[in-house]
Every structure is written in C-alpha cells, then in structure tokens.
Amino acid sequence: MTLTDRQKEIIDIVKKYQPITGKEIGERLFLTRSALRTDFSILTGMKILESKPKIGYTYIGKDETEKVKDIMGPPITVDTNLSVYETIINIFSKDVGTIFITDNDQLVGVVSRKDLLKIAIGKTDIDKIPINVIMTRMPNIIYVEENDSVLDSVKKLIAHQIDSLPVVRVEEKNGIKFLKIVGRLTKTNITKLFMEFLSK
C-alpha cells in the first residue's frame, strides 16, 4: 500500500511532535480532524501510527512501504537440465502459469505455459529436449528484489503484462555476482494484500 503525500506529511508531524492529537495535526495542515479521519484510519490500520485516548497519536515505527519480502510466496522452480516434458508435468501439477529455471539456486531462465504449449504442439520430442533450450534467459527476465517496494513490483507486472515475477537476492561467489531466487510474487499475492487492507 502506497501512502499519499498528505499521509506522509501526517507521519512526519507525528514523528516530530508526538504524542499529538488529531485536532493539533489538523491545525498544522489547515484541515479539520474530520477531513483527516480516513487518513488516520489508514495509518493506524497499517500500524504506522497508534492512537491512545486522551493522549493522541504516536509513531510506532513500521516502515511505511510494504516490501516484496513481506508478501512473496515460495519460488516454483525446476532445474535447467530437466526436459520440456518433465517441466510441463511440474507446471501443471503445481498449478502455476510460469515456472522459474535454476542452476544451483541461481535464476537462469523463465518459462510460461504459452512457451510450453508452443513446443508441445510442434513435431518435436519434448521428452528429449532440455528446458534450457526454450527458456527465456537473461537479460530478458523481468525480476524484483526482496527489498523492492510492492508498488514498484506491481508497476512491473502491469507494464510487462505478466502474472508473476521471480524474487531474487543479489549474491556474490568467487567475485562473480549472481541472482539467487528466494521467492515468487504473483497477482494473487497482490490481491491478498489488497483484501487485508480493505478488511481493516
């Protein structure tokens, strides 16, 4: 959930003058307390601010920006040497639209159901073709890092019209950087976050 400029301003005021009442915050913003009611509700619901009767609002220290690592699911992967046929079995048994290809936990490729369908309907022996022959490789893989904001990640999902993103951590081995896959961010993860927000 991304905060509005006014909500960020409220947080800054509370950090500086806490504890502070809603009326005092409104006076600093030249607004009535009732005009800020929705903002206060969102900020307390997200556990950024805490409201105490007769005391006012205090900042309780939660990061205002939701991170990918807070909502991501486990990665769904197969090894780079697996056959196309075995990959098809995996993608359907795990009921996902995209599967990530790894080599020793390093992200090396991505394959969608559409990619698998294209090769499966061709005149090829999919039991003998390794998945690394048809996978999308770097630098054409769209990914996010675990500390990226959810908002930026949603923008990537929309911009590239994809259903899921691999979540990676940049690591280094023998002086060479590589992307270790640590999770999976999907539209379902985003929807669940949205539903949690609405239910508060």
PDB file of N, CA, C and O in Angstrom, residues 48-99:
ATOM      1  N   ILE A  48       1.213   2.060  11.430  1.00  0.00           N
ATOM      2  CA  ILE A  48       2.267   3.078  11.323  1.00  0.00           C
ATOM      3  C   ILE A  48       2.124   4.058  12.488  1.00  0.00           C
ATOM      4  O   ILE A  48       3.101   4.455  13.099  1.00  0.00           O
ATOM      5  N   LEU A  49       0.862   4.396  12.780  1.00  0.00           N
ATOM      6  CA  LEU A  49       0.566   5.255  13.926  1.00  0.00           C
ATOM      7  C   LEU A  49      -0.286   4.483  14.924  1.00  0.00           C
ATOM      8  O   LEU A  49      -1.004   3.557  14.562  1.00  0.00           O
ATOM      9  N   GLU A  50      -0.187   4.913  16.187  1.00  0.00           N
ATOM     10  CA  GLU A  50      -1.026   4.340  17.238  1.00  0.00           C
ATOM     11  C   GLU A  50      -1.807   5.473  17.878  1.00  0.00           C
ATOM     12  O   GLU A  50      -1.272   6.561  18.099  1.00  0.00           O
ATOM     13  N   SER A  51      -3.094   5.237  18.130  1.00  0.00           N
ATOM     14  CA  SER A  51      -3.938   6.257  18.732  1.00  0.00           C
ATOM     15  C   SER A  51      -4.320   5.850  20.150  1.00  0.00           C
ATOM     16  O   SER A  51      -4.828   4.746  20.363  1.00  0.00           O
ATOM     17  N   LYS A  52      -4.040   6.740  21.110  1.00  0.00           N
ATOM     18  CA  LYS A  52      -4.402   6.474  22.504  1.00  0.00           C
ATOM     19  C   LYS A  52      -5.348   7.554  22.994  1.00  0.00           C
ATOM     20  O   LYS A  52      -5.084   8.742  22.811  1.00  0.00           O
ATOM     21  N   PRO A  53      -6.483   7.131  23.598  1.00  0.00           N
ATOM     22  CA  PRO A  53      -7.455   8.112  24.109  1.00  0.00           C
ATOM     23  C   PRO A  53      -6.801   9.107  25.070  1.00  0.00           C
ATOM     24  O   PRO A  53      -5.994   8.728  25.919  1.00  0.00           O
ATOM     25  N   LYS A  54      -7.155  10.378  24.915  1.00  0.00           N
ATOM     26  CA  LYS A  54      -6.692  11.483  25.761  1.00  0.00           C
ATOM     27  C   LYS A  54      -5.189  11.744  25.655  1.00  0.00           C
ATOM     28  O   LYS A  54      -4.657  12.606  26.357  1.00  0.00           O
ATOM     29  N   ILE A  55      -4.501  10.988  24.809  1.00  0.00           N
ATOM     30  CA  ILE A  55      -3.052  11.204  24.626  1.00  0.00           C
ATOM     31  C   ILE A  55      -2.769  11.681  23.211  1.00  0.00           C
ATOM     32  O   ILE A  55      -2.066  12.661  23.004  1.00  0.00           O
ATOM     33  N   GLY A  56      -3.309  10.973  22.229  1.00  0.00           N
ATOM     34  CA  GLY A  56      -3.103  11.367  20.843  1.00  0.00           C
ATOM     35  C   GLY A  56      -2.380  10.290  20.049  1.00  0.00           C
ATOM     36  O   GLY A  56      -2.340   9.120  20.435  1.00  0.00           O
ATOM     37  N   TYR A  57      -1.813  10.719  18.958  1.00  0.00           N
ATOM     38  CA  TYR A  57      -1.151   9.788  18.037  1.00  0.00           C
ATOM     39  C   TYR A  57       0.347   9.717  18.300  1.00  0.00           C
ATOM     40  O   TYR A  57       0.994  10.724  18.601  1.00  0.00           O
ATOM     41  N   THR A  58       0.870   8.495  18.183  1.00  0.00           N
ATOM     42  CA  THR A  58       2.315   8.285  18.272  1.00  0.00           C
ATOM     43  C   THR A  58       2.746   7.416  17.102  1.00  0.00           C
ATOM     44  O   THR A  58       1.968   6.621  16.564  1.00  0.00           O
ATOM     45  N   TYR A  59       3.998   7.579  16.709  1.00  0.00           N
ATOM     46  CA  TYR A  59       4.576   6.786  15.617  1.00  0.00           C
ATOM     47  C   TYR A  59       5.122   5.495  16.213  1.00  0.00           C
ATOM     48  O   TYR A  59       5.858   5.529  17.200  1.00  0.00           O
ATOM     49  N   ILE A  60       4.745   4.358  15.626  1.00  0.00           N
ATOM     50  CA  ILE A  60       5.191   3.090  16.213  1.00  0.00           C
ATOM     51  C   ILE A  60       6.226   2.362  15.348  1.00  0.00           C
ATOM     52  O   ILE A  60       6.528   1.187  15.564  1.00  0.00           O
ATOM     53  N   GLY A  61       6.728   3.067  14.355  1.00  0.00           N
ATOM     54  CA  GLY A  61       7.956   2.594  13.719  1.00  0.00           C
ATOM     55  C   GLY A  61       7.870   1.626  12.584  1.00  0.00           C
ATOM     56  O   GLY A  61       8.893   1.157  12.104  1.00  0.00           O
ATOM     57  N   LYS A  62       6.675   1.273  12.117  1.00  0.00           N
ATOM     58  CA  LYS A  62       6.641   0.368  10.971  1.00  0.00           C
ATOM     59  C   LYS A  62       7.034   1.123   9.718  1.00  0.00           C
ATOM     60  O   LYS A  62       6.642   2.252   9.509  1.00  0.00           O
ATOM     61  N   ASP A  63       7.808   0.452   8.855  1.00  0.00           N
ATOM     62  CA  ASP A  63       8.177   1.024   7.568  1.00  0.00           C
ATOM     63  C   ASP A  63       6.907   1.307   6.768  1.00  0.00           C
ATOM     64  O   ASP A  63       6.055   0.449   6.629  1.00  0.00           O
ATOM     65  N   GLU A  64       6.805   2.514   6.240  1.00  0.00           N
ATOM     66  CA  GLU A  64       5.596   2.890   5.530  1.00  0.00           C
ATOM     67  C   GLU A  64       5.441   2.191   4.192  1.00  0.00           C
ATOM     68  O   GLU A  64       4.382   2.200   3.604  1.00  0.00           O
ATOM     69  N   THR A  65       6.494   1.615   3.673  1.00  0.00           N
ATOM     70  CA  THR A  65       6.440   0.988   2.361  1.00  0.00           C
ATOM     71  C   THR A  65       6.470  -0.527   2.495  1.00  0.00           C
ATOM     72  O   THR A  65       7.413  -1.091   3.024  1.00  0.00           O
ATOM     73  N   GLU A  66       5.434  -1.176   1.999  1.00  0.00           N
ATOM     74  CA  GLU A  66       5.379  -2.636   2.025  1.00  0.00           C
ATOM     75  C   GLU A  66       6.443  -3.184   1.086  1.00  0.00           C
ATOM     76  O   GLU A  66       6.598  -2.731  -0.041  1.00  0.00           O
ATOM     77  N   LYS A  67       7.203  -4.156   1.568  1.00  0.00           N
ATOM     78  CA  LYS A  67       8.270  -4.749   0.768  1.00  0.00           C
ATOM     79  C   LYS A  67       7.806  -6.067   0.148  1.00  0.00           C
ATOM     80  O   LYS A  67       6.928  -6.752   0.670  1.00  0.00           O
ATOM     81  N   VAL A  68       8.447  -6.427  -0.951  1.00  0.00           N
ATOM     82  CA  VAL A  68       8.134  -7.681  -1.643  1.00  0.00           C
ATOM     83  C   VAL A  68       8.291  -8.869  -0.703  1.00  0.00           C
ATOM     84  O   VAL A  68       7.469  -9.784  -0.679  1.00  0.00           O
ATOM     85  N   LYS A  69       9.340  -8.863   0.120  1.00  0.00           N
ATOM     86  CA  LYS A  69       9.614  -9.995   1.012  1.00  0.00           C
ATOM     87  C   LYS A  69       8.493 -10.220   2.025  1.00  0.00           C
ATOM     88  O   LYS A  69       8.342 -11.319   2.556  1.00  0.00           O
ATOM     89  N   ASP A  70       7.682  -9.167   2.279  1.00  0.00           N
ATOM     90  CA  ASP A  70       6.591  -9.286   3.247  1.00  0.00           C
ATOM     91  C   ASP A  70       5.400 -10.078   2.703  1.00  0.00           C
ATOM     92  O   ASP A  70       4.593 -10.586   3.471  1.00  0.00           O
ATOM     93  N   ILE A  71       5.278 -10.157   1.378  1.00  0.00           N
ATOM     94  CA  ILE A  71       4.090 -10.798   0.818  1.00  0.00           C
ATOM     95  C   ILE A  71       4.404 -11.909  -0.190  1.00  0.00           C
ATOM     96  O   ILE A  71       3.490 -12.587  -0.657  1.00  0.00           O
ATOM     97  N   MET A  72       5.670 -12.108  -0.534  1.00  0.00           N
ATOM     98  CA  MET A  72       6.012 -13.094  -1.575  1.00  0.00           C
ATOM     99  C   MET A  72       5.736 -14.527  -1.113  1.00  0.00           C
ATOM    100  O   MET A  72       5.679 -14.825   0.082  1.00  0.00           O
ATOM    101  N   GLY A  73       5.563 -15.409  -2.098  1.00  0.00           N
ATOM    102  CA  GLY A  73       5.401 -16.831  -1.831  1.00  0.00           C
ATOM    103  C   GLY A  73       6.689 -17.566  -2.152  1.00  0.00           C
ATOM    104  O   GLY A  73       7.658 -16.963  -2.626  1.00  0.00           O
ATOM    105  N   PRO A  74       6.721 -18.876  -1.915  1.00  0.00           N
ATOM    106  CA  PRO A  74       7.936 -19.645  -2.217  1.00  0.00           C
ATOM    107  C   PRO A  74       8.141 -19.752  -3.724  1.00  0.00           C
ATOM    108  O   PRO A  74       7.164 -19.762  -4.489  1.00  0.00           O
ATOM    109  N   PRO A  75       9.391 -19.829  -4.172  1.00  0.00           N
ATOM    110  CA  PRO A  75       9.625 -19.940  -5.613  1.00  0.00           C
ATOM    111  C   PRO A  75       9.224 -21.313  -6.140  1.00  0.00           C
ATOM    112  O   PRO A  75       9.366 -22.317  -5.450  1.00  0.00           O
ATOM    113  N   ILE A  76       8.692 -21.346  -7.344  1.00  0.00           N
ATOM    114  CA  ILE A  76       8.362 -22.604  -8.022  1.00  0.00           C
ATOM    115  C   ILE A  76       9.401 -22.775  -9.125  1.00  0.00           C
ATOM    116  O   ILE A  76       9.412 -22.022 -10.109  1.00  0.00           O
ATOM    117  N   THR A  77      10.295 -23.741  -8.964  1.00  0.00           N
ATOM    118  CA  THR A  77      11.435 -23.862  -9.867  1.00  0.00           C
ATOM    119  C   THR A  77      11.639 -25.290 -10.360  1.00  0.00           C
ATOM    120  O   THR A  77      11.160 -26.250  -9.749  1.00  0.00           O
ATOM    121  N   VAL A  78      12.369 -25.388 -11.466  1.00  0.00           N
ATOM    122  CA  VAL A  78      12.869 -26.675 -11.937  1.00  0.00           C
ATOM    123  C   VAL A  78      14.319 -26.476 -12.349  1.00  0.00           C
ATOM    124  O   VAL A  78      14.745 -25.354 -12.642  1.00  0.00           O
ATOM    125  N   ASP A  79      15.063 -27.560 -12.383  1.00  0.00           N
ATOM    126  CA  ASP A  79      16.479 -27.491 -12.753  1.00  0.00           C
ATOM    127  C   ASP A  79      16.645 -27.273 -14.252  1.00  0.00           C
ATOM    128  O   ASP A  79      15.843 -27.730 -15.058  1.00  0.00           O
ATOM    129  N   THR A  80      17.706 -26.599 -14.611  1.00  0.00           N
ATOM    130  CA  THR A  80      17.957 -26.251 -16.008  1.00  0.00           C
ATOM    131  C   THR A  80      18.085 -27.448 -16.945  1.00  0.00           C
ATOM    132  O   THR A  80      17.872 -27.340 -18.147  1.00  0.00           O
ATOM    133  N   ASN A  81      18.443 -28.604 -16.403  1.00  0.00           N
ATOM    134  CA  ASN A  81      18.621 -29.794 -17.242  1.00  0.00           C
ATOM    135  C   ASN A  81      17.368 -30.654 -17.378  1.00  0.00           C
ATOM    136  O   ASN A  81      17.382 -31.667 -18.076  1.00  0.00           O
ATOM    137  N   LEU A  82      16.289 -30.255 -16.727  1.00  0.00           N
ATOM    138  CA  LEU A  82      15.050 -31.021 -16.822  1.00  0.00           C
ATOM    139  C   LEU A  82      14.503 -30.946 -18.250  1.00  0.00           C
ATOM    140  O   LEU A  82      14.691 -29.938 -18.936  1.00  0.00           O
ATOM    141  N   SER A  83      13.824 -31.997 -18.697  1.00  0.00           N
ATOM    142  CA  SER A  83      13.271 -31.990 -20.052  1.00  0.00           C
ATOM    143  C   SER A  83      12.030 -31.115 -20.124  1.00  0.00           C
ATOM    144  O   SER A  83      11.408 -30.793 -19.101  1.00  0.00           O
ATOM    145  N   VAL A  84      11.659 -30.740 -21.337  1.00  0.00           N
ATOM    146  CA  VAL A  84      10.444 -29.964 -21.555  1.00  0.00           C
ATOM    147  C   VAL A  84       9.234 -30.737 -21.028  1.00  0.00           C
ATOM    148  O   VAL A  84       8.357 -30.174 -20.364  1.00  0.00           O
ATOM    149  N   TYR A  85       9.190 -32.039 -21.310  1.00  0.00           N
ATOM    150  CA  TYR A  85       8.068 -32.868 -20.853  1.00  0.00           C
ATOM    151  C   TYR A  85       7.942 -32.834 -19.322  1.00  0.00           C
ATOM    152  O   TYR A  85       6.857 -32.632 -18.781  1.00  0.00           O
ATOM    153  N   GLU A  86       9.065 -33.026 -18.624  1.00  0.00           N
ATOM    154  CA  GLU A  86       9.041 -33.018 -17.145  1.00  0.00           C
ATOM    155  C   GLU A  86       8.657 -31.643 -16.613  1.00  0.00           C
ATOM    156  O   GLU A  86       7.986 -31.534 -15.576  1.00  0.00           O
ATOM    157  N   THR A  87       9.051 -30.596 -17.315  1.00  0.00           N
ATOM    158  CA  THR A  87       8.681 -29.236 -16.911  1.00  0.00           C
ATOM    159  C   THR A  87       7.182 -29.018 -17.051  1.00  0.00           C
ATOM    160  O   THR A  87       6.546 -28.396 -16.193  1.00  0.00           O
ATOM    161  N   ILE A  88       6.600 -29.548 -18.129  1.00  0.00           N
ATOM    162  CA  ILE A  88       5.146 -29.455 -18.325  1.00  0.00           C
ATOM    163  C   ILE A  88       4.418 -30.144 -17.171  1.00  0.00           C
ATOM    164  O   ILE A  88       3.448 -29.609 -16.622  1.00  0.00           O
ATOM    165  N   ILE A  89       4.909 -31.321 -16.778  1.00  0.00           N
ATOM    166  CA  ILE A  89       4.309 -32.041 -15.647  1.00  0.00           C
ATOM    167  C   ILE A  89       4.377 -31.179 -14.385  1.00  0.00           C
ATOM    168  O   ILE A  89       3.395 -31.058 -13.635  1.00  0.00           O
ATOM    169  N   ASN A  90       5.524 -30.548 -14.162  1.00  0.00           N
ATOM    170  CA  ASN A  90       5.716 -29.702 -12.969  1.00  0.00           C
ATOM    171  C   ASN A  90       4.804 -28.485 -12.972  1.00  0.00           C
ATOM    172  O   ASN A  90       4.185 -28.162 -11.959  1.00  0.00           O
ATOM    173  N   ILE A  91       4.718 -27.794 -14.098  1.00  0.00           N
ATOM    174  CA  ILE A  91       3.952 -26.544 -14.132  1.00  0.00           C
ATOM    175  C   ILE A  91       2.457 -26.797 -13.922  1.00  0.00           C
ATOM    176  O   ILE A  91       1.761 -26.005 -13.288  1.00  0.00           O
ATOM    177  N   PHE A  92       1.977 -27.951 -14.421  1.00  0.00           N
ATOM    178  CA  PHE A  92       0.558 -28.257 -14.248  1.00  0.00           C
ATOM    179  C   PHE A  92       0.263 -28.877 -12.886  1.00  0.00           C
ATOM    180  O   PHE A  92      -0.778 -28.608 -12.286  1.00  0.00           O
ATOM    181  N   SER A  93       1.181 -29.672 -12.373  1.00  0.00           N
ATOM    182  CA  SER A  93       0.952 -30.280 -11.053  1.00  0.00           C
ATOM    183  C   SER A  93       1.002 -29.226  -9.947  1.00  0.00           C
ATOM    184  O   SER A  93       0.333 -29.344  -8.927  1.00  0.00           O
ATOM    185  N   LYS A  94       1.790 -28.164 -10.169  1.00  0.00           N
ATOM    186  CA  LYS A  94       1.893 -27.092  -9.176  1.00  0.00           C
ATOM    187  C   LYS A  94       0.917 -25.954  -9.479  1.00  0.00           C
ATOM    188  O   LYS A  94       0.857 -24.974  -8.736  1.00  0.00           O
ATOM    189  N   ASP A  95       0.180 -26.088 -10.583  1.00  0.00           N
ATOM    190  CA  ASP A  95      -0.875 -25.144 -10.953  1.00  0.00           C
ATOM    191  C   ASP A  95      -0.386 -23.695 -10.973  1.00  0.00           C
ATOM    192  O   ASP A  95      -0.938 -22.815 -10.308  1.00  0.00           O
ATOM    193  N   VAL A  96       0.680 -23.463 -11.727  1.00  0.00           N
ATOM    194  CA  VAL A  96       1.215 -22.103 -11.889  1.00  0.00           C
ATOM    195  C   VAL A  96       1.267 -21.758 -13.376  1.00  0.00           C
ATOM    196  O   VAL A  96       1.286 -22.638 -14.228  1.00  0.00           O
ATOM    197  N   GLY A  97       1.277 -20.466 -13.664  1.00  0.00           N
ATOM    198  CA  GLY A  97       1.330 -20.025 -15.052  1.00  0.00           C
ATOM    199  C   GLY A  97       2.738 -19.881 -15.579  1.00  0.00           C
ATOM    200  O   GLY A  97       2.973 -19.896 -16.783  1.00  0.00           O
ATOM    201  N   THR A  98       3.686 -19.734 -14.645  1.00  0.00           N
ATOM    202  CA  THR A  98       5.088 -19.547 -15.012  1.00  0.00           C
ATOM    203  C   THR A  98       5.952 -20.362 -14.063  1.00  0.00           C
ATOM    204  O   THR A  98       5.656 -20.452 -12.872  1.00  0.00           O
ATOM    205  N   ILE A  99       7.015 -20.922 -14.602  1.00  0.00           N
ATOM    206  CA  ILE A  99       7.942 -21.668 -13.752  1.00  0.00           C
ATOM    207  C   ILE A  99       9.348 -21.119 -13.980  1.00  0.00           C
ATOM    208  O   ILE A  99       9.698 -20.728 -15.104  1.00  0.00           O
TER     209      ILE A  99
END
